[in-house]
Tab-separated table of C-alpha atoms and ligand atoms in Angstrom:
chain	number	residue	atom	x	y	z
A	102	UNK	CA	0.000	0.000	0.000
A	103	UNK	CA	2.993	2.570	0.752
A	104	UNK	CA	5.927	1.181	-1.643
A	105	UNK	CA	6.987	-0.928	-3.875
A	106	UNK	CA	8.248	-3.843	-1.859
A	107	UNK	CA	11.313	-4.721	-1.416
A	108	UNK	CA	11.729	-8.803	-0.542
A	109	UNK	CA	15.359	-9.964	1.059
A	110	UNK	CA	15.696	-12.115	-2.358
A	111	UNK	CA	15.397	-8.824	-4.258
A	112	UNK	CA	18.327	-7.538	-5.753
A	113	UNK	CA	16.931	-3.989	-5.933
A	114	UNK	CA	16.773	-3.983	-2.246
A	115	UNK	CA	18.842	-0.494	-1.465
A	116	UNK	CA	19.626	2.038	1.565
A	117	UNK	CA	16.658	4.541	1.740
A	118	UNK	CA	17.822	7.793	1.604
A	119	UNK	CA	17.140	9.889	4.547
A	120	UNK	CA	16.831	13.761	4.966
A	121	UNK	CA	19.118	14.509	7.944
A	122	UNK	CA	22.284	12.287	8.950
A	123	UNK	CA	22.198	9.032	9.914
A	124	UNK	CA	24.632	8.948	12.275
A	125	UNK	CA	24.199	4.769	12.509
A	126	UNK	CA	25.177	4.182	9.266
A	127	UNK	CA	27.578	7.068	8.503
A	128	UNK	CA	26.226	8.010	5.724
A	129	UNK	CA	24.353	11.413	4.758
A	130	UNK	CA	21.883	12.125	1.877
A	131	UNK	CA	18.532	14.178	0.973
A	132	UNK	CA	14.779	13.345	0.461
A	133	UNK	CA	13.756	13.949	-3.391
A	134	UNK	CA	10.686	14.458	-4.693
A	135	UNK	CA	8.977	15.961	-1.704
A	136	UNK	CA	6.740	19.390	-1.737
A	137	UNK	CA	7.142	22.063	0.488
A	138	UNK	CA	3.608	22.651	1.902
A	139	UNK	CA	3.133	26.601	2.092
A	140	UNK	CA	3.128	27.585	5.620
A	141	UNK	CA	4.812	24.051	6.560
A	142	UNK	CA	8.753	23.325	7.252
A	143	UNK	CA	10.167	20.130	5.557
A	144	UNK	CA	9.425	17.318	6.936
A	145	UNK	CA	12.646	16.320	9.544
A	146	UNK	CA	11.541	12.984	10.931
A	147	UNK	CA	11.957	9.430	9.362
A	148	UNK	CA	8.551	8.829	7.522
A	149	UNK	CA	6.515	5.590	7.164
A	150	UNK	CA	7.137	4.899	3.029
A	151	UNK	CA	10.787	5.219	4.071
A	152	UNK	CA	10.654	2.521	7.153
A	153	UNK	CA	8.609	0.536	4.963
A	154	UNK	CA	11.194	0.533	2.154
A	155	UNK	CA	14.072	-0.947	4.094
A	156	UNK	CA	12.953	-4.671	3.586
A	157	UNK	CA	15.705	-6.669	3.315
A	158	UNK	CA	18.263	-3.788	2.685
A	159	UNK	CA	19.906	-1.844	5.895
A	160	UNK	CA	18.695	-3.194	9.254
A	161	UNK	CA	16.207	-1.099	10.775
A	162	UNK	CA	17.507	0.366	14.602
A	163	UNK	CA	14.767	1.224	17.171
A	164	UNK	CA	14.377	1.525	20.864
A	165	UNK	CA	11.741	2.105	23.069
A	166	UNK	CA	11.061	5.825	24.464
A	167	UNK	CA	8.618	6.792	27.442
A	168	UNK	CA	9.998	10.136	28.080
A	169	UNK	CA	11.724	13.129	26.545
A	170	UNK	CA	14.691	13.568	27.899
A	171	UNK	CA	16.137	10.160	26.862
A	172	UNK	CA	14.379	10.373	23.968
A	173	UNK	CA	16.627	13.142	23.246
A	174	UNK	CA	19.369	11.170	23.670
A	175	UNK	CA	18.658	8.157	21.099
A	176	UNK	CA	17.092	10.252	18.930
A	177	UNK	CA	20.096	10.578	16.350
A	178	UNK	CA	21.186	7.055	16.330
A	179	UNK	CA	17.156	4.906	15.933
A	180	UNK	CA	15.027	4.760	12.715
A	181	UNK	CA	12.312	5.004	15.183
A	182	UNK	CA	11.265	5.166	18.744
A	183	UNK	CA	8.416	3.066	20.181
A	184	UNK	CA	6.289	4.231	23.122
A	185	UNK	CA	5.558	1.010	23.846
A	186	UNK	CA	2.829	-0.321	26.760
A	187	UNK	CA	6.199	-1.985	28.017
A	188	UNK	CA	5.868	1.551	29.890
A	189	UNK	CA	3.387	-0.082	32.618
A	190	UNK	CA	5.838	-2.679	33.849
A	191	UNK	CA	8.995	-0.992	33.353
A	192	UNK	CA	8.133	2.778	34.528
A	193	UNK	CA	4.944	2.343	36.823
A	194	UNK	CA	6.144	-1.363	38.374
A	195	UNK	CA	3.009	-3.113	36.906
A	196	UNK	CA	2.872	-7.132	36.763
A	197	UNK	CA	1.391	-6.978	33.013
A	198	UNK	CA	1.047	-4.245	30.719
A	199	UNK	CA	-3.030	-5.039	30.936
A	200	UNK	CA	-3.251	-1.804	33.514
A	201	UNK	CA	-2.354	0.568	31.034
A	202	UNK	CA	-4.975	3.248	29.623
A	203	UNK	CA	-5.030	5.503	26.626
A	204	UNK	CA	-4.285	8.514	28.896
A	205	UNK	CA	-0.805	6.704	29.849
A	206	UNK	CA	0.199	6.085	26.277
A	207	UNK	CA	-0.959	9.647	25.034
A	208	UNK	CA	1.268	11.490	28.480
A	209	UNK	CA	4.336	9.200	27.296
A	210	UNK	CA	3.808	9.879	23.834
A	211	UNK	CA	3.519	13.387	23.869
A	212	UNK	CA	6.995	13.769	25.619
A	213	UNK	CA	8.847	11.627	23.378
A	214	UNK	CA	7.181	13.579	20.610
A	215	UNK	CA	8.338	16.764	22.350
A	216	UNK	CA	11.815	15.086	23.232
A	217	UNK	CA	13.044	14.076	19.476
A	218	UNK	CA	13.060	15.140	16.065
A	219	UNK	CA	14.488	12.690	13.753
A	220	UNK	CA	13.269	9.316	14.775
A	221	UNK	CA	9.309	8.084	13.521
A	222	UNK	CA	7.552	7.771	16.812
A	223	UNK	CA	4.850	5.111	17.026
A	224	UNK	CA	3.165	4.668	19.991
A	225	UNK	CA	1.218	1.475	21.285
A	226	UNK	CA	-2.598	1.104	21.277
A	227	UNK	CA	-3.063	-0.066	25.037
A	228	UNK	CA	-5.250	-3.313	25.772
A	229	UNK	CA	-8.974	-2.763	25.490
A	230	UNK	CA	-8.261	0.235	23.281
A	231	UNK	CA	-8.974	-1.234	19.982
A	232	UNK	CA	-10.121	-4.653	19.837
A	233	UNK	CA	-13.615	-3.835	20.134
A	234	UNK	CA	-13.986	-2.708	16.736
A	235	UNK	CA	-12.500	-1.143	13.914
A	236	UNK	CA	-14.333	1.902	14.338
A	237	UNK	CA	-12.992	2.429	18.340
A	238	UNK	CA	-9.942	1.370	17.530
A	239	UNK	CA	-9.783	4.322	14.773
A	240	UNK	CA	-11.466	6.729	17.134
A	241	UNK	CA	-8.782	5.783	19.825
A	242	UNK	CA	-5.881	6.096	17.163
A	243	UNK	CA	-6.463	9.240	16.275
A	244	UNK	CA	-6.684	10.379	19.659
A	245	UNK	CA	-3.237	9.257	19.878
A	246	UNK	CA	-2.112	10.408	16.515
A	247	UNK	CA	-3.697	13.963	17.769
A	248	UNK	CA	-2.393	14.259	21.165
A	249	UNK	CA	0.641	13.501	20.882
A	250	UNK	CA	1.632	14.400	17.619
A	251	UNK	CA	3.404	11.104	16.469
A	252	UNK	CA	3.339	9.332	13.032
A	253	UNK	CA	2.131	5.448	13.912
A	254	UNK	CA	0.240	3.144	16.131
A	255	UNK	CA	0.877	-0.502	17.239
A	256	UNK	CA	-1.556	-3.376	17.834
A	257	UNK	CA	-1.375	-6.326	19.030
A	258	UNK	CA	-1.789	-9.652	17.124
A	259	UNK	CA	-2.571	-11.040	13.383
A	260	UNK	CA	-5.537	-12.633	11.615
A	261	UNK	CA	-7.669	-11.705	14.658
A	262	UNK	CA	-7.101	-7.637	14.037
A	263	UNK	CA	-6.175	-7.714	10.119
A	264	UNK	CA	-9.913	-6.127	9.903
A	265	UNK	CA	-8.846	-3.274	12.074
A	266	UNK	CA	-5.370	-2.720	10.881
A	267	UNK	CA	-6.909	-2.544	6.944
A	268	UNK	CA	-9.462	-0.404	8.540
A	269	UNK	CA	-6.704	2.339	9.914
A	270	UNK	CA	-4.607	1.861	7.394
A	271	UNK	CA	-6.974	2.986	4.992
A	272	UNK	CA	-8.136	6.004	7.053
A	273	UNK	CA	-4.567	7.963	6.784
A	274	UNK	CA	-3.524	6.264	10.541
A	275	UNK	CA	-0.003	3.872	9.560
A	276	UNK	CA	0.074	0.805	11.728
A	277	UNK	CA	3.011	-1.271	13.000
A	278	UNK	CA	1.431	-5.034	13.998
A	279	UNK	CA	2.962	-7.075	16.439
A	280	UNK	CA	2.647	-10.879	16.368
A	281	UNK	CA	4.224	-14.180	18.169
A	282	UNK	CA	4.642	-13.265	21.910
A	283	UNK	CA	1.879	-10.526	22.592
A	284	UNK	CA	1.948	-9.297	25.956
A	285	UNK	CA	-1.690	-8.240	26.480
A	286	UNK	CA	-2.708	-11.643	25.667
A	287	UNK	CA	-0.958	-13.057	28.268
A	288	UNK	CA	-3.948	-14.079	30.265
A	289	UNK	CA	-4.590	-16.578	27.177
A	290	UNK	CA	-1.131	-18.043	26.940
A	291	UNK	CA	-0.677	-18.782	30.158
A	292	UNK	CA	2.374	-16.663	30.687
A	293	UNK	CA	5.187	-15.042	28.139
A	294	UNK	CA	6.170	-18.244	26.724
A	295	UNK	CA	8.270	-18.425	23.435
A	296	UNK	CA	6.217	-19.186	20.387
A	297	UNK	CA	6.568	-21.224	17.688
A	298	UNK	CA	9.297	-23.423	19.295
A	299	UNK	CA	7.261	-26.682	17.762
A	300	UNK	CA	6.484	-26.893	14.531
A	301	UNK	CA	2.874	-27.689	14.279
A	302	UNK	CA	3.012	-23.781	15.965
A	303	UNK	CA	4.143	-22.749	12.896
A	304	UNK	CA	1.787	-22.605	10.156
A	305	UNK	CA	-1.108	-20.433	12.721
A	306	UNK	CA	2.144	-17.575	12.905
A	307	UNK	CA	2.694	-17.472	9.354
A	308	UNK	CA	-0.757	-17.311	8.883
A	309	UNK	CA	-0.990	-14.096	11.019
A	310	UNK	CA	2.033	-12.463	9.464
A	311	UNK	CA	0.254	-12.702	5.722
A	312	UNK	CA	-2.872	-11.339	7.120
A	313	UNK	CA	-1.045	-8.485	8.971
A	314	UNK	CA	0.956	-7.653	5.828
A	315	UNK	CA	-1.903	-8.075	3.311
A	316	UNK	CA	-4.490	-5.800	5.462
A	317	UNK	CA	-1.440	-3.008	5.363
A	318	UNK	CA	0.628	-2.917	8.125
A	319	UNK	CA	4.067	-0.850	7.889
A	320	UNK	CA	6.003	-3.342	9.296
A	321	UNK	CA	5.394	-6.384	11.586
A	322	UNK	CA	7.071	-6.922	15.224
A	323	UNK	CA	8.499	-10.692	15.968
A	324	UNK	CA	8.271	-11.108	19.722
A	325	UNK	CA	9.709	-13.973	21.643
A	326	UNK	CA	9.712	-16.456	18.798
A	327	UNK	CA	11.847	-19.360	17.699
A	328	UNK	CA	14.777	-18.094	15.730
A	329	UNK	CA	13.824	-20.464	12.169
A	330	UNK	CA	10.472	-19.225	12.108
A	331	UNK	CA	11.262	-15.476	12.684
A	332	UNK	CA	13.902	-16.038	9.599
A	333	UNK	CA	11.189	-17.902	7.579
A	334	UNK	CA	8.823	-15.174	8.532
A	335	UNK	CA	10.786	-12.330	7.555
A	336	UNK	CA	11.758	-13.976	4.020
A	337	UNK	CA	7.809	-14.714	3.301
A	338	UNK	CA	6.687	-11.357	3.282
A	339	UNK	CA	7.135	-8.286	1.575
A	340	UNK	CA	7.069	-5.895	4.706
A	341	UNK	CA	9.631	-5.174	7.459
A	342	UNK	CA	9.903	-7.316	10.741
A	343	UNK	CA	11.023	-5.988	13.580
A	344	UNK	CA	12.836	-8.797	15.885
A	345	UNK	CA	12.547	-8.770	19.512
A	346	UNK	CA	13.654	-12.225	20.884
A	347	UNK	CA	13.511	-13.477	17.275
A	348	UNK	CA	16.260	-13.101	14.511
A	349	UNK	CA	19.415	-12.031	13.343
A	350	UNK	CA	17.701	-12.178	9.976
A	351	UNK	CA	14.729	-9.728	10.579
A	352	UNK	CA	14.613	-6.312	9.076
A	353	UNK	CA	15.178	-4.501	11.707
A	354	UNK	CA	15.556	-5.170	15.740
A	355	UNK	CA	13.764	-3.546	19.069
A	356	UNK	CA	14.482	-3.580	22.762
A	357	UNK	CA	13.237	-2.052	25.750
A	358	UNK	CA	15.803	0.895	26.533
A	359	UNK	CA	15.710	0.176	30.368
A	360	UNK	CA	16.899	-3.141	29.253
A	361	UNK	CA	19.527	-2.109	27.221
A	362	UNK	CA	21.092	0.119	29.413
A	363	UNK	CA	21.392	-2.618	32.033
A	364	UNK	CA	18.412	-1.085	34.359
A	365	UNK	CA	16.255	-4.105	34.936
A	366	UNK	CA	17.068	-6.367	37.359
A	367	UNK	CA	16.268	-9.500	35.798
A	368	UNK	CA	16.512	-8.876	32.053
A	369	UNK	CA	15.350	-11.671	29.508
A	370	UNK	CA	17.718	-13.800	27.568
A	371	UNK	CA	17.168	-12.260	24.317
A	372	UNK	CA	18.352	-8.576	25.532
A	373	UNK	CA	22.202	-7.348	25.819
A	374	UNK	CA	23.257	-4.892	28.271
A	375	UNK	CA	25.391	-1.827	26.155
A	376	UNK	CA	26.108	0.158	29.503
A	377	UNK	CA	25.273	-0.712	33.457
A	378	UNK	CA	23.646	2.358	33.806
A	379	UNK	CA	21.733	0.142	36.985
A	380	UNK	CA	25.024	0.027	39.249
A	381	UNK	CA	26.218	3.564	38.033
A	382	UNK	CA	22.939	4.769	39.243
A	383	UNK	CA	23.684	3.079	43.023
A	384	UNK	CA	27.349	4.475	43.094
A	385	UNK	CA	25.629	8.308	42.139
A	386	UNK	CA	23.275	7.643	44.945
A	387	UNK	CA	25.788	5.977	47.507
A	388	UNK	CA	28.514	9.042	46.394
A	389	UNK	CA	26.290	11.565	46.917
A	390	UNK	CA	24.256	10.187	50.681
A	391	UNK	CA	28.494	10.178	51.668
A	392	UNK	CA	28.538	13.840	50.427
A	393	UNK	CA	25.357	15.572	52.449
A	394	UNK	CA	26.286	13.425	55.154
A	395	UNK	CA	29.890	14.616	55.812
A	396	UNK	CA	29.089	18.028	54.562
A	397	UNK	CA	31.061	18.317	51.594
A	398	UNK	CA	28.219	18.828	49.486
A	399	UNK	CA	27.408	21.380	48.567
A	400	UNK	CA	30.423	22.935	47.634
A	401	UNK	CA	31.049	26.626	47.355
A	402	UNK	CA	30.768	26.012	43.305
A	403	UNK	CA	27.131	25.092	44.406
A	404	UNK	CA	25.986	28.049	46.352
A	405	UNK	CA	24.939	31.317	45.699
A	406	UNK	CA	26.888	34.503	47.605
A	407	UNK	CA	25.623	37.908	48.311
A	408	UNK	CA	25.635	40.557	45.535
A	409	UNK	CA	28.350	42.765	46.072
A	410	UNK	CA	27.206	46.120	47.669
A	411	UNK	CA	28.619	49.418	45.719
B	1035	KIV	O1	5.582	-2.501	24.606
B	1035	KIV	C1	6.695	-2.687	24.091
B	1035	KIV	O2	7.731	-2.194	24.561
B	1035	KIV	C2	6.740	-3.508	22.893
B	1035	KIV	C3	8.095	-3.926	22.416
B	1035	KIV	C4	8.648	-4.941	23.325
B	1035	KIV	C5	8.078	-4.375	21.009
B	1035	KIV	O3	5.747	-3.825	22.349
């Protein structure tokens, strides 16, 4: 529906130009062919037709984002930022993400809106938001689109929501699916279990990643599934998968910042830690209860004199 696609088998499969630097790949270059809307600046920010357009050329980079200021600081190096419902376990200490409501997503969207402005900001649909029906689930999205101000909305499974994603997709909202391990189905599963780790899993998966791709999703997140049929997945279809727990092989990869930066306390197999921001965060605390307590804090760099009488 956005581009011509681009499968991993095709040889025309090229880097997208971008309009700013892409500091990831080194490499800078402009957008062509776009208009200049009269009272409207260029458009800065990684768009949809160009995330969909990386199948099976440069790997697509994204993190998740729940607030500006670190936002800010991934900004140059994603493709895009997801406000994911993640948010509810990781930030607010939930057990599930099934607690989180519209008015959560749209607070934590809006910052990381405010925060960036290069990355394509999609921000999750929150359980009971849009399962009902395609026509709440478009009233809720563009709520979310509105409010916050980004591009793209996520849902949460395949054949059973390929009504609703054709539905928003057709209405001007872009949507990112999300298949395999869903978190706000958990109740169903029976806990976040791996998927497709036997075969006869298989063929209901696929099934769900043609329907997503064929009602018009963007791109397609692989969550928590066996590495072969992640790879098998990404090579079937014609739009981007975005691998969480899934495969070297998929378009592009996700993982929860927090998790990433070596902040959770028990992170899951499929994440590694770049930094221990965790333990640096313990010394800053332990360094600076020494400090007040034995008085050398604050320093005289810290405190403000009197203004020198003439
Ligand atoms: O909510 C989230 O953070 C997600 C990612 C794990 C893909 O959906």
């Amino acid at each position: 529906m956005f581009c011509k696609p681009f499968s991993p088998r095709h040889p025309a499969a090229v880097v997208i130009p971008l309009g700013r630097p892409y500091v990831g790949a080194g490499f800078e270059a402009t957008r062509k062919g776009m208009i200049r809307m009269s009272v409207q600046s260029a458009i800065k920010r990684i768009t949809v037709p160009e995330i969909r357009a990386r199948k099976g050329a440069q790997p697509i980079v994204s993190l998740t984002a729940y607030h500006a200021h670190t936002a800010r600081y991934i900004d140059p190096y994603v493709d895009f930022l997801l406000v994911g419902d993640s948010l509810g376990m990781v930030m607010y200490g939930m057990e599930t993400t099934l607690g989180v409501t519209l008015d959560m997503m749209i607070a934590h969207g809006a910052a990381v809106v405010r925060g960036t402005e290069r990355a394509l900001v999609v921000v999750d649909m929150p359980f009971g938001s849009y399962e009902e029906s395609p026509e709440i689930a478009f009233r809720n999205a563009c709520r979310v689109i509105k409010e916050t101000g980004c591009t793209a909305v996520k849902v949460e499974g395949g054949t059973r929501i390929a009504e609703t994603i054709r539905y928003l997709s057709l209405r001007g909202i872009p949507v990112m699916a999300h298949i395999g391990l869903t978190p706000q189905n958990i109740q169903v599963m029976g806990g976040f279990k791996t998927q497709g780790r036997e075969e006869s899993e298989w063929a209901a998966i696929e099934a769900d990643a043609a329907a997503v791709a064929e009602a018009g999703a963007f791109a397609v997140v692989l969550e928590g599934m066996a590495e072969p049929l992640a790879a098998r997945i990404t090579d079937q279809i014609d739009i981007p998968t975005i691998g969480i727990g899934a495969s070297p092989h998929c378009d592009g990869q996700i993982l929860v910042l927090e998790d990433m930066l070596g902040l959770s306390p028990k992170p899951p197999k499929f994440v590694r830690e770049f930094a221990t921001l965790g333990a640096q965060i313990a010394g800053a605390a332990e360094a600076y209860a020494r400090a007040v307590r034995d008085r050398s804090f604050p320093g005289v760099e810290n405190t403000y004199g009197m203004k020198k009488v003439k």
